[in-house]
Structure formats: structure tokens, C-alpha cells
Coordinates of C-alpha atoms and ligand atoms in Angstrom, one line a residue:
M58 CA -21.3 -3.3 -2.0
P59 CA -21.5 0.4 -2.9
E60 CA -21.1 2.7 0.0
R61 CA -21.3 6.3 0.7
F62 CA -17.9 8.0 0.7
Y63 CA -17.5 11.5 1.9
V64 CA -14.0 12.9 1.6
T65 CA -12.8 16.4 2.5
T66 CA -9.7 18.5 2.2
P67 CA -8.9 21.2 4.7
I68 CA -10.4 24.5 3.6
Y69 CA -7.5 26.7 2.6
Y70 CA -6.8 30.3 3.6
P71 CA -7.3 32.3 0.5
N72 CA -4.6 34.8 1.5
D73 CA -2.4 33.6 -1.3
R74 CA -2.6 31.5 -4.4
P75 CA -2.6 27.7 -4.0
H76 CA 0.8 26.2 -4.0
L77 CA 2.1 22.7 -4.7
G78 CA 1.6 21.6 -1.1
T79 CA -2.1 22.4 -1.2
A80 CA -2.3 21.0 -4.7
Y81 CA -0.8 17.8 -3.3
A82 CA -3.6 17.5 -0.7
T83 CA -6.4 18.4 -3.1
V84 CA -5.2 16.0 -5.9
T85 CA -4.8 13.2 -3.3
A86 CA -8.4 13.7 -2.2
D87 CA -9.5 13.9 -5.8
A88 CA -7.8 10.6 -6.6
L89 CA -9.5 9.0 -3.6
A90 CA -12.9 10.4 -4.7
R91 CA -12.3 9.2 -8.3
W92 CA -11.4 5.7 -7.0
H93 CA -14.6 5.5 -5.0
R94 CA -16.7 6.6 -7.9
L95 CA -15.1 3.9 -9.9
R96 CA -16.1 1.4 -7.2
G97 CA -19.6 2.6 -7.6
D98 CA -19.8 4.4 -4.3
D99 CA -21.9 7.4 -3.8
V100 CA -19.3 10.1 -3.4
L101 CA -19.3 13.6 -1.8
F102 CA -16.0 15.3 -2.3
L103 CA -15.7 18.7 -0.6
T104 CA -13.0 21.3 -0.7
G105 CA -13.2 25.1 -0.2
V106 CA -11.7 28.2 1.4
D107 CA -11.5 29.5 5.0
E108 CA -12.2 33.2 4.7
H109 CA -12.6 34.6 8.1
G110 CA -10.1 35.5 10.8
L111 CA -7.4 38.0 11.5
K112 CA -5.0 36.6 8.9
I113 CA -7.4 37.3 6.0
A114 CA -8.6 40.6 7.5
R115 CA -5.0 41.9 7.7
R116 CA -4.0 40.6 4.2
A117 CA -7.1 42.4 2.7
E118 CA -6.1 45.5 4.6
E119 CA -2.6 45.3 3.1
Q120 CA -4.3 45.3 -0.3
G121 CA -6.5 48.2 0.5
M122 CA -9.6 46.0 0.2
T123 CA -12.4 44.9 2.5
P124 CA -12.0 41.2 3.5
A125 CA -15.2 40.4 1.6
A126 CA -13.9 41.9 -1.6
W127 CA -10.5 40.3 -1.2
T128 CA -11.9 36.8 -0.7
D129 CA -14.4 37.2 -3.5
E130 CA -11.4 37.6 -5.7
T131 CA -9.1 35.1 -4.1
A132 CA -11.6 32.2 -3.7
G133 CA -11.5 32.1 -7.5
W134 CA -7.8 31.4 -7.4
F135 CA -8.7 28.1 -5.8
T136 CA -11.6 27.1 -8.0
D137 CA -9.6 27.9 -11.0
A138 CA -6.5 26.0 -9.9
W139 CA -8.5 22.9 -9.0
A140 CA -10.3 23.0 -12.3
A141 CA -6.9 23.3 -14.1
L142 CA -5.7 20.2 -12.2
A143 CA -8.8 18.1 -13.2
V144 CA -10.0 18.1 -9.6
T145 CA -13.6 16.8 -9.4
N146 CA -14.9 18.2 -6.2
D147 CA -18.7 17.9 -5.8
D148 CA -18.9 21.0 -3.7
F149 CA -16.8 24.1 -3.0
I150 CA -17.5 25.8 0.3
R151 CA -16.7 29.4 1.2
T152 CA -17.1 30.1 4.9
T153 CA -18.7 33.5 4.1
E154 CA -21.7 31.7 2.5
E155 CA -25.0 32.1 4.2
R156 CA -25.4 28.3 4.5
H157 CA -22.2 28.1 6.5
I158 CA -22.9 31.1 8.7
R159 CA -26.2 29.6 9.7
A160 CA -24.6 26.2 10.3
V161 CA -21.9 27.7 12.5
Q162 CA -24.5 29.5 14.5
R163 CA -26.7 26.4 14.9
F164 CA -23.7 24.2 15.8
T165 CA -22.3 26.7 18.3
Q166 CA -25.7 27.3 19.8
A167 CA -26.2 23.5 20.3
I168 CA -22.9 23.4 22.2
Y169 CA -23.8 26.4 24.3
D170 CA -27.3 24.9 25.0
N171 CA -25.6 21.7 26.0
G172 CA -23.6 23.6 28.6
H173 CA -20.1 23.3 27.2
I174 CA -19.4 27.0 26.5
F175 CA -18.7 29.6 29.3
K176 CA -17.4 33.2 29.3
G177 CA -13.9 34.1 30.6
E178 CA -10.9 36.2 30.0
Y179 CA -8.1 35.0 27.8
S180 CA -4.6 36.1 27.4
G181 CA -1.8 34.5 25.5
W182 CA 0.7 34.5 22.7
Y183 CA -1.1 34.5 19.4
C184 CA 0.4 33.7 15.9
V185 CA -1.7 35.4 13.3
A186 CA -0.4 33.2 10.5
C187 CA -1.5 30.1 12.4
E188 CA -4.6 31.8 13.9
A189 CA -3.7 30.0 17.1
Y190 CA -2.5 30.7 20.6
Y191 CA 0.6 29.1 22.0
A192 CA 1.8 28.5 25.5
Q193 CA 5.1 30.2 26.5
S194 CA 6.7 26.7 26.6
E195 CA 5.7 26.1 22.9
L196 CA 7.3 29.2 21.5
A197 CA 10.4 29.0 19.4
E198 CA 13.6 31.0 20.0
G199 CA 13.1 34.7 20.6
A200 CA 9.5 34.3 21.6
S201 CA 8.5 33.4 18.0
C202 CA 5.9 31.1 16.5
P203 CA 7.1 27.5 16.5
V204 CA 5.7 27.0 12.9
H205 CA 6.4 30.3 11.2
K206 CA 9.3 31.6 13.4
S207 CA 7.6 35.0 13.1
P208 CA 6.9 37.2 16.2
V209 CA 3.8 36.3 18.2
E210 CA 1.5 38.9 19.8
W211 CA 0.3 39.1 23.3
L212 CA -3.5 39.2 23.2
V213 CA -5.9 39.8 26.0
E214 CA -9.6 39.3 25.3
E215 CA -12.9 38.5 27.0
N216 CA -13.9 35.4 25.2
Y217 CA -16.3 32.5 25.2
F218 CA -14.5 29.2 26.0
F219 CA -15.2 25.7 24.9
R220 CA -14.8 23.3 27.8
L221 CA -12.4 21.0 25.9
S222 CA -10.9 19.8 29.2
A223 CA -14.1 18.0 30.0
F224 CA -13.8 15.8 26.9
A225 CA -10.5 14.2 27.5
D226 CA -12.0 10.9 28.8
R227 CA -14.6 10.7 26.1
L228 CA -11.9 11.4 23.5
L229 CA -9.6 8.7 24.9
A230 CA -12.5 6.2 25.0
W231 CA -13.3 7.1 21.3
Y232 CA -9.7 6.5 20.3
A233 CA -9.6 3.2 22.2
A234 CA -12.9 2.0 20.6
N235 CA -11.9 3.1 17.1
P236 CA -8.3 2.0 16.5
G237 CA -8.2 3.0 12.8
V238 CA -9.7 6.4 13.3
V239 CA -6.5 8.2 12.5
V240 CA -4.1 6.9 9.9
P241 CA -1.2 6.5 9.9
E242 CA -1.0 5.0 13.4
S243 CA 1.9 7.2 14.4
K244 CA -0.4 10.2 14.1
R245 CA -3.1 8.5 16.1
N246 CA -0.5 7.9 18.9
E247 CA 0.5 11.6 18.6
A248 CA -3.1 12.7 19.2
V249 CA -3.7 10.3 22.0
S250 CA -0.5 11.4 23.8
F251 CA -1.5 15.0 23.4
I252 CA -4.8 14.3 25.1
R253 CA -3.1 12.4 27.9
Q254 CA -0.9 15.4 28.7
G255 CA -4.2 17.2 29.7
L256 CA -6.4 19.5 27.6
A257 CA -6.9 23.2 28.3
D258 CA -10.2 24.8 27.5
I259 CA -10.1 26.8 24.3
S260 CA -11.2 30.3 23.5
I261 CA -13.7 30.2 20.7
S262 CA -14.8 33.8 20.2
R263 CA -13.2 37.2 19.5
T264 CA -14.2 40.7 20.2
S265 CA -11.1 42.3 18.7
I266 CA -12.3 41.7 15.1
D267 CA -15.6 41.6 13.4
W268 CA -14.6 39.6 10.3
G269 CA -16.4 36.4 11.3
V270 CA -19.6 34.7 12.2
P271 CA -21.4 36.5 15.0
V272 CA -21.9 34.4 18.1
P273 CA -25.7 33.9 18.1
W274 CA -26.4 34.7 21.7
D275 CA -23.9 37.6 21.9
P276 CA -23.3 39.2 18.5
D277 CA -20.5 41.5 19.9
H278 CA -18.4 38.4 19.5
V279 CA -17.4 36.6 16.4
V280 CA -16.7 32.8 16.4
Y281 CA -13.0 32.1 16.4
V282 CA -11.8 31.2 12.9
W283 CA -10.8 27.6 13.5
Y284 CA -14.0 26.8 15.3
D285 CA -15.9 28.3 12.4
A286 CA -13.8 26.5 9.8
L287 CA -14.1 23.0 11.2
V288 CA -17.9 23.3 11.0
N289 CA -17.6 23.5 7.2
Y290 CA -17.5 19.7 7.1
V291 CA -21.1 19.4 8.5
T292 CA -22.4 22.5 6.7
A293 CA -21.8 20.8 3.3
A294 CA -23.5 17.7 4.5
G295 CA -26.7 19.6 5.3
Y296 CA -26.3 20.0 9.1
G297 CA -29.4 21.6 10.6
V298 CA -31.2 22.2 7.3
D299 CA -31.6 18.8 5.7
D300 CA -31.7 16.0 8.2
E301 CA -32.1 13.3 5.6
T302 CA -29.0 14.4 3.7
F303 CA -27.1 14.9 6.9
A304 CA -28.0 11.4 8.1
A305 CA -26.8 10.0 4.7
W306 CA -23.4 11.6 4.8
W307 CA -22.6 12.0 8.5
P308 CA -20.5 10.5 10.1
S309 CA -19.1 8.5 7.2
V310 CA -16.6 11.2 6.5
H311 CA -12.9 10.9 5.8
H312 CA -10.9 14.1 6.5
L313 CA -7.7 14.4 4.6
V314 CA -5.5 16.8 6.6
G315 CA -1.8 17.8 6.8
K316 CA 0.1 16.8 9.9
D317 CA 0.3 20.4 11.1
I318 CA -3.5 20.5 11.7
L319 CA -3.8 17.2 13.4
R320 CA -4.5 18.8 16.8
F321 CA -7.5 20.7 15.4
H322 CA -9.0 17.7 13.6
G323 CA -8.0 14.9 16.0
I324 CA -8.9 16.6 19.3
W325 CA -11.0 19.8 18.9
W326 CA -13.2 18.6 16.1
P327 CA -14.3 15.2 17.6
A328 CA -14.9 17.0 20.9
M329 CA -16.9 19.7 19.2
C330 CA -19.0 17.0 17.5
M331 CA -19.6 15.2 20.8
A332 CA -20.5 18.5 22.5
A333 CA -23.0 19.4 19.8
G334 CA -24.6 16.0 20.1
I335 CA -23.5 14.5 16.7
E336 CA -21.1 11.6 16.0
P337 CA -17.5 12.4 15.6
P338 CA -16.0 11.9 12.1
R339 CA -15.3 8.4 10.8
Q340 CA -11.6 8.9 9.9
L341 CA -8.7 11.3 9.7
V342 CA -6.1 10.6 7.0
V343 CA -3.0 12.5 7.8
H344 CA -0.5 13.4 5.1
G345 CA 3.0 14.8 5.4
F346 CA 4.5 17.9 3.7
L347 CA 6.0 18.3 0.3
L348 CA 9.3 19.9 0.8
V349 CA 11.5 22.0 -1.5
G350 CA 15.2 21.8 -0.6
G351 CA 14.2 20.1 2.7
E352 CA 11.8 22.9 3.8
K353 CA 8.0 23.2 3.8
M354 CA 6.7 25.5 1.1
S355 CA 5.7 28.9 2.4
K356 CA 5.4 32.4 1.2
S357 CA 8.0 33.7 3.6
R358 CA 10.6 31.2 2.4
L359 CA 9.8 32.0 -1.3
N360 CA 9.9 28.4 -2.2
Q361 CA 6.3 28.1 -3.3
I362 CA 5.7 26.5 -6.6
D363 CA 2.6 27.4 -8.7
P364 CA 0.9 24.1 -9.5
V365 CA -1.0 25.5 -12.4
A366 CA 2.1 26.8 -14.1
L367 CA 3.8 23.6 -13.5
A368 CA 0.9 21.6 -14.9
A369 CA 0.9 23.8 -18.0
D370 CA 4.6 23.0 -18.4
V371 CA 4.7 19.2 -17.7
G372 CA 1.0 18.3 -18.3
V373 CA -1.8 17.9 -15.8
D374 CA -1.7 14.1 -15.7
A375 CA 2.1 14.1 -15.3
L376 CA 1.9 16.4 -12.3
R377 CA -1.0 14.5 -10.7
Y378 CA 0.8 11.2 -11.2
H379 CA 4.0 12.5 -9.7
L380 CA 2.2 13.9 -6.6
L381 CA 0.4 10.7 -6.0
R382 CA 3.2 8.2 -6.8
E383 CA 6.2 9.9 -5.4
V384 CA 5.4 10.1 -1.7
S385 CA 3.6 7.6 0.4
L386 CA 0.7 9.2 2.2
G387 CA 1.8 10.2 5.7
A388 CA 5.4 10.8 5.0
D389 CA 7.1 14.0 4.0
G390 CA 8.5 14.1 0.5
E391 CA 11.0 16.2 -1.3
F392 CA 9.8 17.8 -4.5
S393 CA 12.1 18.5 -7.4
Y394 CA 11.5 19.3 -11.0
E395 CA 14.2 16.8 -12.0
G396 CA 12.6 14.1 -10.0
L397 CA 9.2 14.8 -11.7
L398 CA 10.7 14.6 -15.1
A399 CA 12.7 11.4 -14.3
R400 CA 9.5 9.7 -13.0
Y401 CA 7.5 11.0 -16.0
N402 CA 10.0 9.5 -18.4
A403 CA 10.3 6.2 -16.6
D404 CA 6.7 5.5 -15.7
L405 CA 4.6 7.5 -18.2
A406 CA 6.7 7.9 -21.3
N407 CA 8.7 4.7 -21.3
N408 CA 6.3 2.4 -19.6
L409 CA 2.6 3.2 -20.0
G410 CA 2.9 5.5 -23.0
N411 CA 5.3 3.1 -24.7
L412 CA 3.0 0.1 -24.1
A413 CA 0.0 1.9 -25.6
Q414 CA 2.1 3.0 -28.6
R415 CA 3.7 -0.3 -29.4
V416 CA 0.5 -2.2 -29.0
A417 CA -1.3 0.1 -31.4
T418 CA 1.6 0.0 -33.9
V419 CA 1.8 -3.8 -34.0
V420 CA -2.0 -4.2 -34.1
G421 CA -1.8 -1.9 -37.1
S422 CA 0.9 -3.8 -38.9
K423 CA -0.1 -7.4 -38.0
C424 CA -3.9 -7.3 -37.4
G425 CA -5.0 -4.7 -39.9
G426 CA -5.6 -2.3 -37.1
I427 CA -8.4 -4.4 -35.5
G428 CA -7.6 -5.4 -31.9
P429 CA -7.9 -9.2 -31.3
A430 CA -9.7 -10.6 -28.2
P431 CA -7.6 -11.8 -25.3
R432 CA -7.2 -15.4 -24.4
P433 CA -9.5 -16.5 -21.5
A434 CA -7.9 -16.2 -18.1
G435 CA -5.4 -19.0 -17.4
Q436 CA -5.2 -20.1 -21.0
G437 CA -1.9 -19.0 -22.5
S438 CA -0.1 -15.9 -21.3
R439 CA 0.6 -15.4 -17.6
L440 CA -0.7 -11.9 -17.9
S441 CA -4.2 -12.8 -16.7
A442 CA -2.7 -14.1 -13.4
V443 CA -0.6 -11.0 -13.0
A444 CA -3.6 -8.8 -13.7
E445 CA -5.7 -10.6 -11.1
E446 CA -3.0 -10.1 -8.5
V447 CA -2.4 -6.5 -9.4
V448 CA -6.1 -5.6 -9.3
R449 CA -6.5 -7.3 -5.9
E450 CA -3.5 -5.4 -4.4
A451 CA -4.3 -2.1 -6.0
C452 CA -7.9 -2.2 -4.7
I453 CA -6.5 -2.9 -1.2
A454 CA -4.1 0.0 -1.5
W455 CA -6.8 2.4 -2.5
E456 CA -9.0 1.3 0.3
R457 CA -6.3 2.0 2.8
F458 CA -5.6 5.5 1.4
A459 CA -2.3 4.5 -0.2
P460 CA -2.4 5.9 -3.8
H461 CA 1.4 5.6 -3.9
D462 CA 1.2 1.8 -3.4
A463 CA -1.9 1.5 -5.6
L464 CA -0.1 3.1 -8.5
A465 CA 3.2 1.2 -7.9
V466 CA 1.4 -2.1 -8.0
S467 CA -0.7 -1.1 -11.1
W468 CA 2.5 -0.3 -13.0
R469 CA 3.7 -3.9 -12.4
L470 CA 1.1 -4.9 -14.9
V471 CA 2.4 -2.3 -17.4
R472 CA 6.0 -3.6 -16.9
E473 CA 5.1 -7.2 -17.2
T474 CA 3.0 -6.6 -20.3
N475 CA 5.9 -4.8 -21.9
A476 CA 8.3 -7.6 -20.8
E477 CA 5.9 -10.2 -22.3
L478 CA 6.0 -8.3 -25.6
E479 CA 9.7 -8.2 -25.5
V480 CA 9.9 -11.9 -25.0
T481 CA 7.4 -12.9 -27.6
E482 CA 8.3 -10.2 -30.1
P483 CA 5.0 -10.1 -32.0
W484 CA 6.4 -7.5 -34.4
K485 CA 8.7 -10.3 -35.8
M486 CA 5.9 -12.9 -36.2
A487 CA 3.8 -13.5 -39.2
P488 CA 0.2 -12.4 -38.9
G489 CA -2.0 -15.2 -37.5
P490 CA -3.5 -16.7 -34.4
E491 CA -0.3 -16.5 -32.3
V492 CA 0.2 -12.8 -32.9
D493 CA -3.5 -12.3 -32.2
A494 CA -3.3 -14.1 -28.9
V495 CA -0.3 -12.1 -27.7
L496 CA -1.8 -8.8 -28.8
G497 CA -5.2 -9.6 -27.4
D498 CA -3.7 -10.2 -24.0
A499 CA -1.6 -7.0 -24.2
L500 CA -4.7 -5.0 -25.2
E501 CA -6.6 -6.5 -22.3
A502 CA -3.8 -5.8 -19.8
L503 CA -3.7 -2.2 -21.1
R504 CA -7.5 -1.9 -20.7
I505 CA -7.3 -3.0 -17.1
V506 CA -4.3 -0.7 -16.3
T507 CA -6.2 2.2 -17.9
I508 CA -9.0 1.8 -15.4
L509 CA -6.6 1.4 -12.5
A510 CA -4.6 4.5 -13.6
S511 CA -7.6 6.7 -14.2
P512 CA -7.8 8.3 -10.8
A513 CA -4.2 9.6 -11.3
V514 CA -4.1 10.3 -15.0
P515 CA -7.7 10.8 -16.1
A516 CA -7.1 12.5 -19.4
A517 CA -4.4 10.0 -20.6
A518 CA -6.5 7.1 -19.4
A519 CA -9.5 8.3 -21.4
E520 CA -7.4 8.8 -24.5
I521 CA -5.8 5.4 -24.3
W522 CA -9.3 3.9 -23.8
R523 CA -10.5 5.7 -26.9
R524 CA -7.6 4.5 -29.0
L525 CA -8.3 0.9 -27.9
G526 CA -11.7 1.4 -29.6
L527 CA -13.6 1.0 -26.4
S528 CA -16.9 2.7 -25.7
G529 CA -17.7 4.8 -22.6
A530 CA -14.8 5.9 -20.4
P531 CA -12.3 4.0 -18.2
D532 CA -13.7 6.0 -15.2
D533 CA -17.4 5.5 -15.8
P534 CA -18.9 5.3 -12.3
G535 CA -19.0 1.8 -11.0
R536 CA -16.8 0.4 -13.7
A537 CA -14.4 -1.2 -11.3
A538 CA -17.2 -3.2 -9.7
R539 CA -18.7 -4.3 -13.0
R540 CA -18.7 -7.9 -14.1
G541 CA -17.6 -7.7 -17.8
G542 CA -15.9 -4.5 -18.9
G543 CA -14.6 -3.9 -15.4
L544 CA -11.4 -5.1 -13.8
D545 CA -12.0 -8.8 -14.4
W546 CA -9.8 -10.3 -17.2
G547 CA -11.6 -10.7 -20.5
G548 CA -13.3 -7.4 -20.8
Y549 CA -11.7 -6.4 -24.1
P550 CA -14.1 -7.7 -26.7
G551 CA -11.8 -7.9 -29.7
G552 CA -12.8 -6.7 -33.2
L553 CA -12.4 -3.0 -32.3
A554 CA -10.5 -0.6 -34.4
V555 CA -7.3 0.4 -32.6
T556 CA -6.0 3.9 -33.3
K557 CA -2.4 4.8 -33.6
A558 CA -1.6 8.4 -33.0
D559 CA 1.2 10.6 -31.4
P560 CA 2.5 9.3 -28.0
V561 CA 0.2 10.0 -25.1
F562 CA 3.3 10.9 -23.0
P563 CA 6.1 12.2 -25.3
R564 CA 9.5 11.7 -23.8
R565 CA 11.1 14.8 -22.2
T566 CA 14.7 15.6 -21.9
T567 CA 15.6 16.2 -18.3
T568 CA 17.7 19.3 -19.0
E569 CA 15.0 21.2 -20.9
Q570 CA 14.0 23.5 -18.2
S571 CA 14.7 24.2 -14.6
L572 CA 12.4 24.4 -11.6
G573 CA 12.0 28.0 -12.3
A574 CA 9.4 27.1 -14.9
G575 CA 6.9 26.6 -12.1
K576 CA 8.2 29.1 -9.6
R577 CA 6.7 32.5 -8.9
Ligands
MSP284 N1 -7.6 27.0 7.0 C1 -6.9 26.0 7.7 C2 -7.6 24.6 7.6 C3 -9.0 24.6 8.2 S1 -9.7 23.1 7.9 C4 -11.1 23.1 8.8 C5 -5.5 25.9 7.2 N2 -5.3 26.3 5.9 S2 -3.9 26.3 5.2 O1 -4.2 26.9 3.9 O2 -2.9 27.0 6.0 O3 -3.4 24.9 5.0 C6 -4.2 23.9 4.6 C7 -3.5 22.6 4.4 O4 -2.5 22.7 3.5 C8 -3.0 21.9 5.7 O5 -3.5 20.6 5.8 C9 -1.5 21.9 5.4 O6 -0.9 20.7 6.0 C10 -1.5 21.8 3.9 N3 -0.2 22.2 3.4 C11 0.4 23.4 3.5 N4 1.7 23.3 3.0 C12 1.9 22.1 2.7 C13 3.0 21.4 2.1 N5 4.1 22.0 1.8 N6 2.9 20.1 1.8 C14 1.7 19.4 2.0 N7 0.7 20.0 2.6 C15 0.8 21.3 3.0 O7 -4.6 25.3 7.8

């Protein structure tokens, strides 16, 4: 049954260009959105930028620009990068947009009217890079930020506070009633144990800066950047302006977030929703970090990799495939250029690319370039049974937010089809029904794999599809759910002209270039 699938990435700080870590998150959300469109779901895929707050204001100042001029320029870095990586977001939100400012004010006002916001004085250690306060006990050595290891600042402010402490029981009850609300489970446990340790009220406004959304009942204050940012997820779903749209998309939302921002999404955000009188989100999908040399990418460590330069070097599909296939969602993963090329050669050049190439070649030499139809399921080759199993398992993996497993299992069909060709050696046979049967099955397996692979390698999938002589595209909305021409065996009609051309994934030598190719 088609469903509504609303998926979000965090909104990124446009203080610097996107790096491979943020590309990883965005490409993952994109693959999930693409999968759900394939299933026929109605999809809303949202990403964007988080433009307010001290971090952006200071960065703009360093550049001699106003924050508004700075983010007008840098928001474009993100839209450009995502377009270059074939990301198909349906909406791109900037927190400086009027629609968002109004939503933040409406949302905050609702919480205030419901009696969950009060005025008080706040003092504490503040990390500008995190835009977060830390308790003394949380600081790293030398009174520095536990994440950035940079000096923290002592800030004293009169603020409005959100009574987060009053939501501990409701949050725990929500976690108990919805066991799958945070995946993986280890992250759910982390959030629950954090709540059990006791929640402090949080300061949600600032008077020290004016780069933010004015608090509606006291415009000398601006809303704290995290509080402002989290609201983006409801802004884009029409909160407060279009009740019908909002009811359609909320709360069936899946927030893809990095493990470092679990506390904001797993505790603050559901409590904020409860306080504003709306349902908390359906699910948080927490991913780990991409590491370079064992460390998280960051500007201060100069280990950032520019994903657009890297894609220009290795190919967009190659980069996307590597990001999705290499690391299982939730775990940290080490990124290396050598690892990317090794996987490219193994999975894309030697497996999928080679299969497409050899099938087209043999259809050319033995069938006059016209692809024969496959045998009906269960009659002849064992590939139909393999395909059925692969499709079942890949669908399950996508549904549980495991692109890594979905692609691993999909490639089983590629390997087994290649193996079948090696055993039967159709290139040595005389043209006739036997060759037709073997090649028909191989074409059909390739057609199915092309659909399954399309969320990861959309351009190559479309190209292979075209070479098979098929009409439409492998990622036509709803194709995976279709009877005939979808993921069921037997969709390749036969009688189509199969095109042979240059390899879709040419082999690369692993010593060609170094990681420097993608490094700034
Ligand atoms: N603006 C906030 C999010 C607000 S969402 C309402 C923010 N922005 S961020 O630009 O600093 O980071 C955004 C996301 O990028 C986080 O989920 C973080 O985990 C992710 N990543 C940053 N570096 C990363 C890696 N090296 N690897 C994987 N993800 C990484 O936080």
C-alpha cells in the first residue's frame, strides 16, 4: 500500500562548504526518498540550512559581511552541492525565510501559551561551534568544548526557558510505547538513559545577539538557534498555515540525524512537540560519522573532503554507491580514496558494469542485437529464484533504513548472474534457443538489479535500462510495486534492441590519484 514518507536531513550550518560527512547524510536521505518513490509512496524529502545563531553571525563578521549577505551566498553552496550529487530533495529550507520565521513564532507562542516557557537568568559555559551550553562536568581538558576541544565562553543572560524538566515522564512513556522510535536501538537506549539522569530546563532565547527570530511576545529576545532550527521540520510540512497539508505529513516523519545531535532530536524536539500540542516525530534514524584517519571531518582538523570535487573525479554514482554501501547506517566508517576505488572496481566496474557489457556483447553476437525474453520463473535457470529472494531481502533492508544491506543483497543477483554466464558460456554456444534462454534470463536479472540499484546509482541505472531497450526509467515512481515491469520476474519483454556502448563503469587503476584529488 502506498504511504506517505516524509524524510529530513539536519539543516546544515552554512558557515563552510558541505563536506563528505554532510554529503553522506544527504545522499543517504536521498536514497531512502528514491526508494520510497519507487515503492509508489508519496514522498516529501526536506533538507536545508540553519542560518541563525552566533556561529554564523561571527563567521559573517570575519568575512566583513552581514549575516544575511553571507548566508545568501553560502546557502547556494549547499543547493549546488546537492544538485551535483543527484540529490532529489523536494524542498530546501532556509531558516531566514519568512515561512519559517512565522512558523517559529507560532510554535514558540503555542508553547508559551501552554505555560511551558518562563523567564529566568542563565549562566554557563557556551561553545559557539556547537551553539550549546555545557555543564562544568561535561567539559574536556582545560575547560574546553567536549566536541571541538576549543575554548568555551562563560555567558550570563536573561533568557526565556523551556520547562524541559517537566517532560521527563512523558518522554519516557513515549519511548516505552514506541520501541522503534529511534534506530539503532543503542541510540534509543542512550536517549532514554539521558532522560533518566534528569533533565534540566533549557534556555531558549538570547538577548546578546539579534541574528535570529524575534520572540513574539518579547522582541528584545531572539529564539535560540537550536530551538529555531528544529522547527524547520514542521515549517516545511505547512505548520500553522495549511492544516490539511500538515495533517497529511505530520507526524509521519523520519529524521535522519548524526549521532552528535541525538540529544536535540531525541529529547528536546519530541518534548517541544508535546509542549506545542502536536504529535512527536515518528522516527529518528541515527547515523555514525565518516572518519578520515580515524577522526571526524572538521575544518579545524583540515581533513575535510569536498564531495563535489570527489564526484567530479570518480563519478557521482561511484561516490554515492560508496557512501551508501561502505558503512552500515548507525556505525562510524573510515573513508579512504583507495577504499572507494577498490569498491568501485570490484562492485561497479567488474560486477555490474561487466555484466551489462558482456550481456550486450553476446546479445550482439548471438542474437543479432535483439534481447530474447527470459524463461518463466522456475523454468530453467535458477536466477528467477535468486531474484525473488534478493528482491524480498532488499525491500526489507530498505524498509529498515539499511541501504548498506539493501545494496549488498542486490549485488548477490549481479554476482550470481555473472556466475551463471561463466558456467553456461553462451559466447561459446551456437545461436539458438539455448543461448536465447540464458541471455533472456541474464537480461531479466539485469533489469531487476537496475531497479534495485537505482536509488544508489541513478544515472548508471538509467543508462543500463536504456541500453536494454526498455522504455521509461528504472526509477519511475511506483515501479517497484508494479505487477509486470516491476520487481517480479518476467518483466523483460524480449524483442528489444540491446545497445552495446562503452562501459558504464570503466575500470580505474587504484594508483592513479591520491586522496588529494578531493581535498581542499
Ligand atoms: N545545524 C545543526 C542541525 C540542526 S537540525 C534541526 C547542525 N549542523 S551541522 O552542519 O553542524 O551538522 C549537521 C549534521 O552533519 C549532523 O547530523 C552531523 O552528525 C553531520 N555530520 C557532520 N560531520 C559528519 C561526519 N564526519 N560524518 C557524518 N556526519 C557528519 O548540527
